[in-house]
Short mmCIF file of C-alpha atoms and ligand atoms in Angstrom, two decimals:
data_model
loop_
_atom_site.label_atom_id
_atom_site.label_comp_id
_atom_site.label_asym_id
_atom_site.label_seq_id
_atom_site.Cartn_x
_atom_site.Cartn_y
_atom_site.Cartn_z
CA UNK K 1 0.06 -0.04 -0.01
CA UNK K 2 0.94 3.63 -0.15
CA UNK K 3 3.91 5.04 1.65
CA UNK K 4 3.29 7.14 4.61
CA UNK K 5 4.18 10.91 4.12
CA UNK K 6 4.68 12.92 7.26
CA UNK K 7 1.99 15.61 7.47
CA UNK K 8 4.10 18.01 9.49
CA UNK K 9 5.91 20.17 7.04
CA UNK K 10 7.42 22.99 9.17
CA UNK K 11 6.79 26.63 8.83
CA UNK K 12 10.21 27.82 9.52
CA UNK K 13 12.80 25.40 8.40
CA UNK K 14 13.86 24.08 11.74
CA UNK K 15 11.25 21.39 11.87
CA UNK K 16 11.16 20.59 7.96
CA UNK K 17 13.35 17.56 8.18
CA UNK K 18 10.37 15.38 7.63
CA UNK K 19 8.88 17.47 5.04
CA UNK K 20 9.28 15.10 2.18
CA UNK K 21 10.13 11.41 2.77
CA UNK K 22 12.82 9.95 0.71
CA UNK K 23 10.47 7.68 -1.09
CA UNK K 24 8.71 10.86 -2.25
CA UNK K 25 11.54 12.01 -4.24
CA UNK K 26 13.18 8.62 -5.24
CA UNK K 27 10.95 8.36 -8.26
CA UNK K 28 10.78 12.21 -8.96
CA UNK K 29 14.14 12.39 -10.90
CA UNK K 30 12.26 14.67 -13.40
CA UNK K 31 11.38 17.37 -10.81
CA UNK K 32 15.06 17.22 -9.61
CA UNK K 33 16.32 17.48 -13.11
CA UNK K 34 14.06 20.54 -13.72
CA UNK K 35 15.26 22.07 -10.18
CA UNK K 36 18.78 21.51 -11.29
CA UNK K 37 18.43 23.04 -14.78
CA UNK K 38 16.57 26.03 -13.17
CA UNK K 39 19.29 26.72 -10.62
CA UNK K 40 22.40 25.87 -12.66
CA UNK K 41 21.24 28.12 -15.50
CA UNK K 42 24.23 30.32 -15.01
CA UNK K 43 26.73 27.90 -16.30
CA UNK K 44 24.65 26.44 -18.93
CA UNK K 45 23.97 29.88 -20.43
CA UNK K 46 27.70 30.78 -20.27
CA UNK K 47 28.46 27.78 -22.17
CA UNK K 48 25.88 28.51 -24.77
CA UNK K 49 27.08 32.12 -25.06
CA UNK K 50 30.91 31.70 -25.09
CA UNK K 51 31.38 28.17 -26.32
CA UNK K 52 28.54 27.77 -28.68
CA UNK K 53 28.43 31.48 -29.49
CA UNK K 54 24.69 31.49 -29.21
CA UNK K 55 22.62 34.57 -28.44
CA UNK K 56 21.02 35.11 -25.32
CA UNK K 57 17.48 36.81 -25.56
CA UNK K 58 15.89 38.03 -22.11
CA UNK K 59 12.13 37.11 -21.97
CA UNK K 60 9.51 37.64 -19.23
CA UNK K 61 6.26 35.77 -19.00
CA UNK K 62 5.98 32.67 -21.09
CA UNK K 63 6.87 34.27 -24.41
CA UNK K 64 9.92 32.15 -25.41
CA UNK K 65 8.79 30.77 -28.76
CA UNK K 66 10.14 33.33 -31.05
CA UNK K 67 13.51 33.35 -29.56
CA UNK K 68 13.75 29.47 -29.89
CA UNK K 69 12.57 29.46 -33.39
CA UNK K 70 15.42 31.82 -34.28
CA UNK K 71 17.95 29.70 -32.70
CA UNK K 72 18.50 32.00 -29.76
CA UNK K 73 18.56 31.01 -26.12
CA UNK K 74 15.64 32.58 -24.28
CA UNK K 75 16.31 33.35 -20.64
CA UNK K 76 14.15 34.52 -17.83
CA UNK K 77 16.91 36.64 -16.35
CA UNK K 78 16.82 35.52 -12.82
CA UNK K 79 18.43 32.31 -14.11
CA UNK K 80 21.62 34.00 -14.85
CA UNK K 81 22.09 34.60 -11.21
CA UNK K 82 24.27 32.41 -9.12
CA UNK K 83 22.15 30.17 -6.82
CA UNK K 84 23.01 28.13 -3.87
CA UNK K 85 22.61 24.63 -5.15
CA UNK K 86 21.47 21.97 -2.89
CA UNK K 87 24.20 19.49 -2.23
CA UNK K 88 21.95 16.59 -3.00
CA UNK K 89 21.18 18.02 -6.50
CA UNK K 90 24.94 18.66 -7.05
CA UNK K 91 25.67 15.21 -6.30
CA UNK K 92 23.02 13.91 -8.49
CA UNK K 93 24.34 15.96 -11.30
CA UNK K 94 27.81 15.00 -10.69
CA UNK K 95 26.92 11.19 -10.76
CA UNK K 96 24.53 11.50 -13.83
CA UNK K 97 27.29 10.98 -16.29
CA UNK K 98 28.11 7.69 -14.48
CA UNK K 99 24.64 6.31 -13.77
CA UNK K 100 22.10 8.56 -15.62
CA UNK K 101 19.54 10.54 -14.05
CA UNK K 102 16.87 7.88 -14.15
CA UNK K 103 18.70 5.35 -12.04
CA UNK K 104 17.74 7.29 -8.85
CA UNK K 105 17.46 4.41 -6.70
CA UNK K 106 21.03 3.58 -7.26
CA UNK K 107 21.97 7.10 -6.60
CA UNK K 108 19.84 7.15 -3.25
CA UNK K 109 21.86 4.09 -2.08
CA UNK K 110 25.02 6.06 -3.17
CA UNK K 111 23.64 9.08 -1.13
CA UNK K 112 22.81 7.04 2.03
CA UNK K 113 26.53 6.34 2.47
CA UNK K 114 26.98 9.92 2.88
CA UNK K 115 24.04 10.47 5.12
CA UNK K 116 22.28 12.64 2.71
CA UNK K 117 18.82 11.64 3.68
CA UNK K 118 18.03 14.85 5.52
CA UNK K 119 18.99 16.76 2.40
CA UNK K 120 16.70 14.69 0.31
CA UNK K 121 13.80 15.28 2.59
CA UNK K 122 14.06 18.89 2.23
CA UNK K 123 15.34 19.39 -1.40
CA UNK K 124 12.33 20.67 -3.13
CA UNK K 125 11.34 22.94 -0.44
CA UNK K 126 14.85 24.20 -0.30
CA UNK K 127 14.81 24.95 -4.07
CA UNK K 128 11.67 27.01 -3.85
CA UNK K 129 13.01 28.93 -0.75
CA UNK K 130 16.44 29.61 -2.64
CA UNK K 131 14.47 30.95 -5.75
CA UNK K 132 12.22 33.08 -3.34
CA UNK K 133 15.33 34.49 -1.56
CA UNK K 134 16.67 35.53 -4.82
CA UNK K 135 13.54 37.11 -5.87
CA UNK K 136 13.35 39.20 -2.77
CA UNK K 137 17.06 40.17 -3.38
CA UNK K 138 16.29 41.39 -6.91
CA UNK K 139 13.24 43.24 -5.79
CA UNK K 140 15.40 45.15 -3.42
CA UNK K 141 17.83 45.84 -6.35
CA UNK K 142 14.99 46.91 -8.31
CA UNK K 143 13.76 49.41 -5.59
CA UNK K 144 17.52 50.57 -5.06
CA UNK K 145 17.97 51.39 -8.47
CA UNK K 146 14.98 53.78 -8.80
CA UNK K 147 11.93 51.72 -10.01
CA UNK K 148 8.73 53.47 -8.90
CA UNK K 149 7.59 52.25 -5.51
CA UNK K 150 4.14 52.08 -7.10
CA UNK K 151 4.99 49.14 -9.13
CA UNK K 152 3.92 45.46 -8.17
CA UNK K 153 6.43 43.05 -6.61
CA UNK K 154 6.77 41.29 -10.02
CA UNK K 155 7.75 44.30 -11.96
CA UNK K 156 10.23 45.28 -9.36
CA UNK K 157 11.83 42.01 -9.19
CA UNK K 158 12.11 41.87 -13.15
CA UNK K 159 13.71 45.26 -13.21
CA UNK K 160 16.16 44.19 -10.48
CA UNK K 161 17.02 41.09 -12.67
CA UNK K 162 17.78 43.33 -15.66
CA UNK K 163 19.94 45.67 -13.42
CA UNK K 164 21.78 42.66 -12.26
CA UNK K 165 22.29 40.72 -15.25
CA UNK K 166 20.87 42.50 -18.29
CA UNK K 167 24.46 43.25 -19.57
CA UNK K 168 24.95 39.62 -20.30
CA UNK K 169 22.08 39.36 -22.80
CA UNK K 170 22.14 40.23 -26.47
CA UNK K 171 18.78 41.58 -26.58
CA UNK K 172 15.38 41.70 -24.71
CA UNK K 173 12.14 40.46 -26.35
CA UNK K 174 9.47 42.97 -25.26
CA UNK K 175 5.96 41.71 -25.83
CA UNK K 176 3.57 44.38 -24.67
CA UNK K 177 0.51 43.32 -22.59
CA UNK K 178 -2.45 45.15 -21.55
CA UNK K 179 -0.88 46.38 -18.23
CA UNK K 180 0.42 49.89 -18.65
CA UNK K 181 2.64 49.36 -15.69
CA UNK K 182 4.29 46.41 -17.35
CA UNK K 183 4.75 48.28 -20.57
CA UNK K 184 6.39 51.03 -18.82
CA UNK K 185 8.82 48.85 -17.21
CA UNK K 186 9.77 47.32 -20.64
CA UNK K 187 10.39 50.95 -21.76
CA UNK K 188 12.73 51.28 -18.82
CA UNK K 189 14.84 48.39 -20.08
CA UNK K 190 16.47 50.53 -22.63
CA UNK K 191 18.79 51.94 -19.95
CA UNK K 192 19.88 48.35 -19.04
CA UNK K 193 20.07 46.27 -22.31
CA UNK K 194 21.13 47.88 -25.45
CA UNK K 195 19.01 45.97 -27.87
CA UNK K 196 15.27 45.87 -27.52
CA UNK K 197 13.02 43.76 -29.75
CA UNK K 198 9.32 44.79 -29.67
CA UNK K 199 6.20 43.02 -30.36
CA UNK K 200 3.59 45.65 -29.63
CA UNK K 201 0.04 44.23 -29.21
CA UNK K 202 -2.31 46.84 -30.62
CA UNK K 203 -4.92 48.06 -28.21
CA UNK K 204 -8.29 46.86 -28.42
CA UNK K 205 -9.66 50.20 -29.36
CA UNK K 206 -8.72 49.58 -32.94
CA UNK K 207 -12.10 47.82 -33.05
CA UNK K 208 -11.76 45.81 -36.10
CA UNK K 209 -10.61 42.26 -34.99
CA UNK K 210 -9.27 41.59 -38.55
CA UNK K 211 -7.20 44.79 -38.64
CA UNK K 212 -5.85 44.23 -35.15
CA UNK K 213 -4.47 40.60 -36.19
CA UNK K 214 -3.03 42.10 -39.27
CA UNK K 215 -1.06 44.66 -37.41
CA UNK K 216 0.09 42.18 -34.92
CA UNK K 217 1.08 39.68 -37.39
CA UNK K 218 3.19 42.43 -39.11
CA UNK K 219 4.82 43.30 -35.76
CA UNK K 220 5.78 39.72 -35.15
CA UNK K 221 7.30 39.51 -38.63
CA UNK K 222 9.38 42.56 -37.81
CA UNK K 223 10.46 41.17 -34.52
CA UNK K 224 11.46 37.84 -36.28
CA UNK K 225 13.56 39.79 -38.71
CA UNK K 226 15.33 41.47 -35.95
CA UNK K 227 15.92 38.15 -34.37
CA UNK K 228 17.21 36.77 -37.37
CA UNK K 229 19.90 39.78 -37.52
CA UNK K 230 21.03 38.98 -34.09
CA UNK K 231 21.31 35.26 -34.22
CA UNK K 232 22.33 35.03 -37.85
CA UNK K 233 19.62 32.28 -38.56
CA UNK K 234 16.77 32.27 -40.87
CA UNK K 235 13.36 31.70 -39.31
CA UNK K 236 11.19 29.67 -41.52
CA UNK K 237 7.59 28.44 -41.07
CA UNK K 238 9.13 24.97 -40.29
CA UNK K 239 11.31 26.29 -37.51
CA UNK K 240 8.15 28.19 -36.07
CA UNK K 241 5.93 25.15 -36.37
CA UNK K 242 8.66 22.80 -34.96
CA UNK K 243 8.74 25.15 -31.86
CA UNK K 244 5.05 25.38 -31.73
CA UNK K 245 4.77 21.57 -31.52
CA UNK K 246 7.24 21.46 -28.78
CA UNK K 247 5.28 24.12 -26.86
CA UNK K 248 1.97 22.40 -27.57
CA UNK K 249 2.99 19.17 -26.05
CA UNK K 250 4.58 20.94 -22.89
CA UNK K 251 1.15 22.76 -22.48
CA UNK K 252 -0.73 19.37 -22.81
CA UNK K 253 1.48 17.75 -20.08
CA UNK K 254 1.19 20.85 -17.93
CA UNK K 255 -2.51 20.69 -18.15
CA UNK K 256 -2.49 17.10 -17.42
CA UNK K 257 -0.82 17.78 -13.96
CA UNK K 258 -2.89 20.80 -13.26
CA UNK K 259 -6.39 19.07 -14.01
CA UNK K 260 -6.13 15.26 -14.10
CA UNK K 261 -3.35 14.49 -11.37
CA UNK K 262 -4.66 17.38 -9.22
CA UNK K 263 -8.19 16.06 -9.34
CA UNK K 264 -7.06 12.75 -8.12
CA UNK K 265 -8.18 11.72 -4.77
CA UNK K 266 -4.71 10.21 -4.20
CA UNK K 267 -1.62 12.27 -4.90
CA UNK K 268 1.71 10.84 -5.96
CA UNK K 269 3.20 12.95 -3.21
CA UNK K 270 2.56 15.12 -0.23
CA UNK K 271 0.11 17.83 -1.24
CA UNK K 272 2.48 20.65 -0.19
CA UNK K 273 5.23 18.93 -2.37
CA UNK K 274 2.45 18.93 -5.15
CA UNK K 275 1.93 22.61 -4.76
CA UNK K 276 5.87 23.13 -4.86
CA UNK K 277 5.99 21.14 -8.15
CA UNK K 278 3.19 23.38 -9.57
CA UNK K 279 5.05 26.49 -8.41
CA UNK K 280 8.29 25.24 -9.92
CA UNK K 281 6.51 24.57 -13.31
CA UNK K 282 4.91 28.00 -13.07
CA UNK K 283 8.38 29.79 -12.81
CA UNK K 284 10.22 27.44 -15.17
CA UNK K 285 7.51 27.43 -17.97
CA UNK K 286 8.62 31.05 -18.86
CA UNK K 287 11.70 30.14 -20.64
CA UNK K 288 11.60 26.32 -20.49
CA UNK K 289 14.95 26.52 -18.51
CA UNK K 290 16.46 27.58 -21.89
CA UNK K 291 16.17 24.36 -23.48
CA UNK K 292 12.64 23.36 -24.90
CA UNK K 293 13.42 19.89 -25.85
CA UNK K 294 15.03 19.04 -22.52
CA UNK K 295 11.94 20.63 -20.74
CA UNK K 296 9.55 18.51 -22.87
CA UNK K 297 11.44 15.43 -21.87
CA UNK K 298 11.31 16.35 -18.32
CA UNK K 299 7.73 17.26 -18.04
CA UNK K 300 6.60 14.21 -19.99
CA UNK K 301 8.59 12.10 -17.68
CA UNK K 302 7.11 13.87 -14.75
CA UNK K 303 3.56 12.95 -15.80
CA UNK K 304 4.75 9.34 -16.23
CA UNK K 305 6.30 9.15 -12.92
CA UNK K 306 3.27 10.71 -11.24
CA UNK K 307 0.98 8.34 -12.92
CA UNK K 308 2.95 5.32 -11.95
CA UNK K 309 3.13 6.46 -8.33
CA UNK K 310 -0.77 6.64 -8.23
CA UNK K 311 -1.11 3.46 -9.88
CA UNK K 312 1.11 1.66 -7.33
CA UNK K 313 -0.50 3.50 -4.49
CA UNK K 314 2.70 5.46 -3.49
CA UNK K 315 1.74 8.83 -2.11
CA UNK K 316 -1.07 10.22 0.11
CA UNK K 317 -4.84 9.96 0.12
CA UNK K 318 -5.98 13.49 -0.13
CA UNK K 319 -9.73 12.81 -0.65
CA UNK K 320 -10.62 14.57 2.58
CA UNK K 321 -8.48 17.81 1.89
CA UNK K 322 -10.38 20.70 0.33
CA UNK K 323 -8.93 22.00 -3.09
CA UNK K 324 -8.08 25.49 -2.92
CA UNK K 325 -7.19 27.67 -5.96
CA UNK K 326 -4.65 30.36 -5.07
CA UNK K 327 -4.41 33.22 -7.78
CA UNK K 328 -3.06 35.28 -9.24
CA UNK K 329 0.51 34.41 -8.46
CA UNK K 330 2.54 35.46 -11.52
CA UNK K 331 3.20 38.88 -10.20
CA UNK K 332 4.54 37.72 -7.02
CA UNK K 333 3.04 35.71 -3.89
CA UNK K 334 4.22 34.18 -0.66
CA UNK K 335 4.77 30.53 -1.11
CA UNK K 336 4.49 30.08 2.59
CA UNK K 337 0.61 30.28 1.93
CA UNK K 338 0.63 26.92 0.45
CA UNK K 339 2.41 25.45 3.65
CA UNK K 340 -0.18 27.34 5.87
CA UNK K 341 -3.15 25.95 3.91
CA UNK K 342 -1.70 22.51 3.98
CA UNK K 343 -1.16 22.76 7.76
CA UNK K 344 -4.87 23.71 8.06
CA UNK K 345 -5.76 20.59 6.18
CA UNK K 346 -6.17 21.94 2.57
CA UNK K 347 -4.30 21.56 -0.60
CA UNK K 348 -3.30 24.63 -2.76
CA UNK K 349 -3.55 24.58 -6.64
CA UNK K 350 -2.05 27.12 -9.16
CA UNK K 351 -3.33 27.64 -12.59
CA UNK K 352 -2.24 31.18 -13.62
CA UNK K 353 -0.96 30.39 -17.00
CA UNK K 354 -4.16 28.65 -18.01
CA UNK K 355 -6.37 31.48 -16.49
CA UNK K 356 -4.43 33.85 -18.73
CA UNK K 357 -4.85 31.89 -21.83
CA UNK K 358 -1.20 31.09 -22.01
CA UNK K 359 -1.73 27.27 -22.02
CA UNK K 360 -3.55 27.38 -25.26
CA UNK K 361 -2.09 25.46 -28.06
CA UNK K 362 -0.89 27.13 -31.38
CA UNK K 363 -2.46 25.41 -34.19
CA UNK K 364 0.07 23.82 -36.42
CA UNK K 365 -0.74 22.59 -40.06
CA UNK K 366 0.65 22.49 -43.48
CA UNK K 367 -1.43 25.28 -44.74
CA UNK K 368 -1.34 27.49 -41.61
CA UNK K 369 0.64 30.79 -41.49
CA UNK K 370 2.54 30.36 -38.17
CA UNK K 371 3.23 33.93 -37.78
CA UNK K 372 -0.47 34.63 -37.86
CA UNK K 373 -1.33 31.72 -35.60
CA UNK K 374 1.17 33.12 -32.95
CA UNK K 375 -0.57 36.65 -33.46
CA UNK K 376 -3.86 35.03 -32.86
CA UNK K 377 -2.54 33.18 -29.70
CA UNK K 378 -1.18 36.47 -28.31
CA UNK K 379 -4.35 38.41 -28.99
CA UNK K 380 -6.40 35.62 -27.28
CA UNK K 381 -4.18 35.75 -24.24
CA UNK K 382 -4.21 39.43 -23.95
CA UNK K 383 -8.04 39.91 -24.60
CA UNK K 384 -9.01 37.25 -21.97
CA UNK K 385 -6.07 37.54 -19.68
CA UNK K 386 -3.42 39.80 -18.57
CA UNK K 387 -4.65 43.38 -17.82
CA UNK K 388 -7.94 43.16 -19.67
CA UNK K 389 -11.20 44.44 -18.28
CA UNK K 390 -12.50 43.03 -14.89
CA UNK K 391 -15.53 41.37 -16.14
CA UNK K 392 -13.48 39.21 -18.62
CA UNK K 393 -10.89 38.54 -16.15
CA UNK K 394 -13.21 37.49 -13.49
CA UNK K 395 -14.96 35.16 -16.05
CA UNK K 396 -11.65 33.48 -16.74
CA UNK K 397 -11.12 32.91 -13.01
CA UNK K 398 -14.58 31.44 -12.72
CA UNK K 399 -14.10 29.26 -15.67
CA UNK K 400 -11.02 27.70 -14.28
CA UNK K 401 -12.23 27.42 -10.70
CA UNK K 402 -15.11 25.41 -12.26
CA UNK K 403 -12.90 23.24 -14.35
CA UNK K 404 -10.67 22.58 -11.55
CA UNK K 405 -13.74 21.72 -9.26
CA UNK K 406 -12.05 23.55 -6.39
CA UNK K 407 -13.78 23.94 -3.08
CA UNK K 408 -12.46 27.45 -2.32
CA UNK K 409 -10.47 30.39 -3.74
CA UNK K 410 -7.92 32.39 -2.25
CA UNK K 411 -7.33 35.72 -4.10
CA UNK K 412 -3.77 37.18 -3.83
CA UNK K 413 -4.11 40.98 -4.01
CA UNK K 414 -0.80 42.59 -4.97
CA UNK K 415 0.26 45.82 -3.72
CA UNK K 416 0.83 48.22 -6.68
CA UNK K 417 -1.25 46.15 -9.27
CA UNK K 418 -4.08 48.26 -10.61
CA UNK K 419 -4.91 45.95 -13.44
CA UNK K 420 -5.72 42.71 -11.73
CA UNK K 421 -5.92 43.22 -8.08
CA UNK K 422 -9.08 45.49 -7.98
CA UNK K 423 -11.29 42.78 -9.50
CA UNK K 424 -11.76 40.91 -6.13
CA UNK K 425 -14.98 42.25 -5.32
CA UNK K 426 -16.52 41.35 -8.66
CA UNK K 427 -14.93 38.05 -8.47
CA UNK K 428 -16.23 37.21 -5.00
CA UNK K 429 -19.86 38.23 -5.93
CA UNK K 430 -19.62 35.91 -9.16
CA UNK K 431 -18.27 33.07 -7.14
CA UNK K 432 -20.87 33.41 -4.53
CA UNK K 433 -23.69 33.42 -7.18
CA UNK K 434 -22.60 30.72 -9.37
CA UNK K 435 -20.25 28.35 -7.50
CA UNK K 436 -21.38 28.96 -3.88
CA UNK K 437 -17.90 28.28 -2.59
CA UNK K 438 -15.97 30.23 0.01
CA UNK K 439 -13.50 33.01 -0.98
CA UNK K 440 -11.06 35.10 0.85
CA UNK K 441 -8.34 37.64 -0.05
CA UNK K 442 -4.90 38.05 1.14
CA UNK K 443 -2.36 40.93 0.48
CA UNK K 444 0.96 40.64 -0.75
CA UNK K 445 4.03 43.02 -1.12
CA UNK K 446 7.06 41.07 -0.46
CA UNK K 447 7.85 37.58 0.33
CA UNK K 448 7.81 37.05 4.05
CA UNK K 449 6.34 40.38 5.07
CA UNK K 450 2.76 39.38 5.79
CA UNK K 451 2.90 35.84 6.99
CA UNK K 452 0.93 36.61 10.28
CA UNK K 453 -1.85 38.23 8.53
CA UNK K 454 -2.15 35.50 6.12
CA UNK K 455 -2.13 32.84 8.95
CA UNK K 456 -5.04 34.56 10.61
CA UNK K 457 -7.02 35.19 7.58
CA UNK K 458 -6.56 31.68 6.31
CA UNK K 459 -7.23 30.17 9.80
CA UNK K 460 -10.85 31.83 9.61
CA UNK K 461 -11.20 30.80 5.93
CA UNK K 462 -10.12 27.18 6.39
CA UNK K 463 -12.74 26.84 9.21
CA UNK K 464 -15.27 27.14 6.51
CA UNK K 465 -14.72 23.66 5.26
CA UNK K 466 -16.24 20.80 7.15
S1 SF4 L 501 -1.03 43.08 -14.26
FE1 SF4 L 501 -0.68 43.69 -11.97
S2 SF4 L 501 0.63 41.99 -11.33
FE2 SF4 L 501 0.67 41.91 -13.51
S3 SF4 L 501 2.47 43.11 -14.20
FE3 SF4 L 501 0.62 44.42 -14.17
S4 SF4 L 501 0.74 45.47 -12.25
FE4 SF4 L 501 2.00 43.68 -12.05
#
């Protein structure tokens, strides 16, 4: 029968030793690989840039397709930072040449000799904490370097990332969204990275959807031309379609985890670990850890591993734990929230990219025009997603809450966000009328800053579940 997973993940790190049992990670080599690829980005990118003479293209939000299709290396800039890499991950990587990542059981045996078990127990939580510490650090860098204090956490962090490492990239790929603060931030990158490639998404006021699509298609073609000039490669319909195919498969696996696995009454791991996996996917999906094919292999393997564990009954019965959607998180959130909910008997799900339409597939066929298809994808995402009107946005939240069959919704209200954060009253009312499930709101400014208020708020919220 299923292995036992200790329910007491700690809040502060001093009592987290039992957070994830070894067995929980033995078969999760794909997650470990993804974590490693995220954290070891700096060395990987250096190799690409200096040895292979590849061009690094900074991207934010999951807009990496054009850079990949042009033979460039997209990078979510935080990955150029030096991270403290968990010893266990380092060991796995150094042994992989000898044993291969998949032979994890043998590696665990190997690890045992060095008493690495404690490290194994905490590895994923450690990874998330490491990334968060860096986010906070870069948020501070952003503030110290003059970004307006009115901006949201996400924008300040992104600005800080470019202040810190922007000089290492060859260009930024700026895809505008319908959030004026974000577009202002993109403008400000001029002073940090010499080359900017713009894909301007026309405002909806143009009215005629055909015209809007035509303008956007043209804007994308221009951006592709600039990418070609930088990378020295020619972008063909084939190279675009090849990238879209990879992206579509990644999105399918991502949705399988978000919907199919998360709906299961039996999880392949501790629900807090599951939330961490969703969080890791959310962050790394933006640039596919700079290697789309490798990312596809990892995520497909992850789905396989999860299904196998569920089939074998390895994991945890979660049928009695209410499913809680926590959103939006893409502009910043406190991952401690998932721990708090878990301690209070619930399980947290994240689905931001699907809410924003960024997990929609891009049609690929012989007769399609890939540039136009990409334009359609971007238009769709920005008309129903980021920064669009409150009515459309709340409908998107509602649609996903329904699809996920969640028992409750926590809305994460971001300080400084004027595009999304003010839709909570409308969302609350719609959920009350149609889904009749509890909702609550928490406030976020910086990781670690508001934990006490979150605990109090969620304590009352979780009492609403039988
Ligand atoms: S929509 Fe809100 S959270 Fe997103 S970038 Fe704009 S201000 Fe930040």
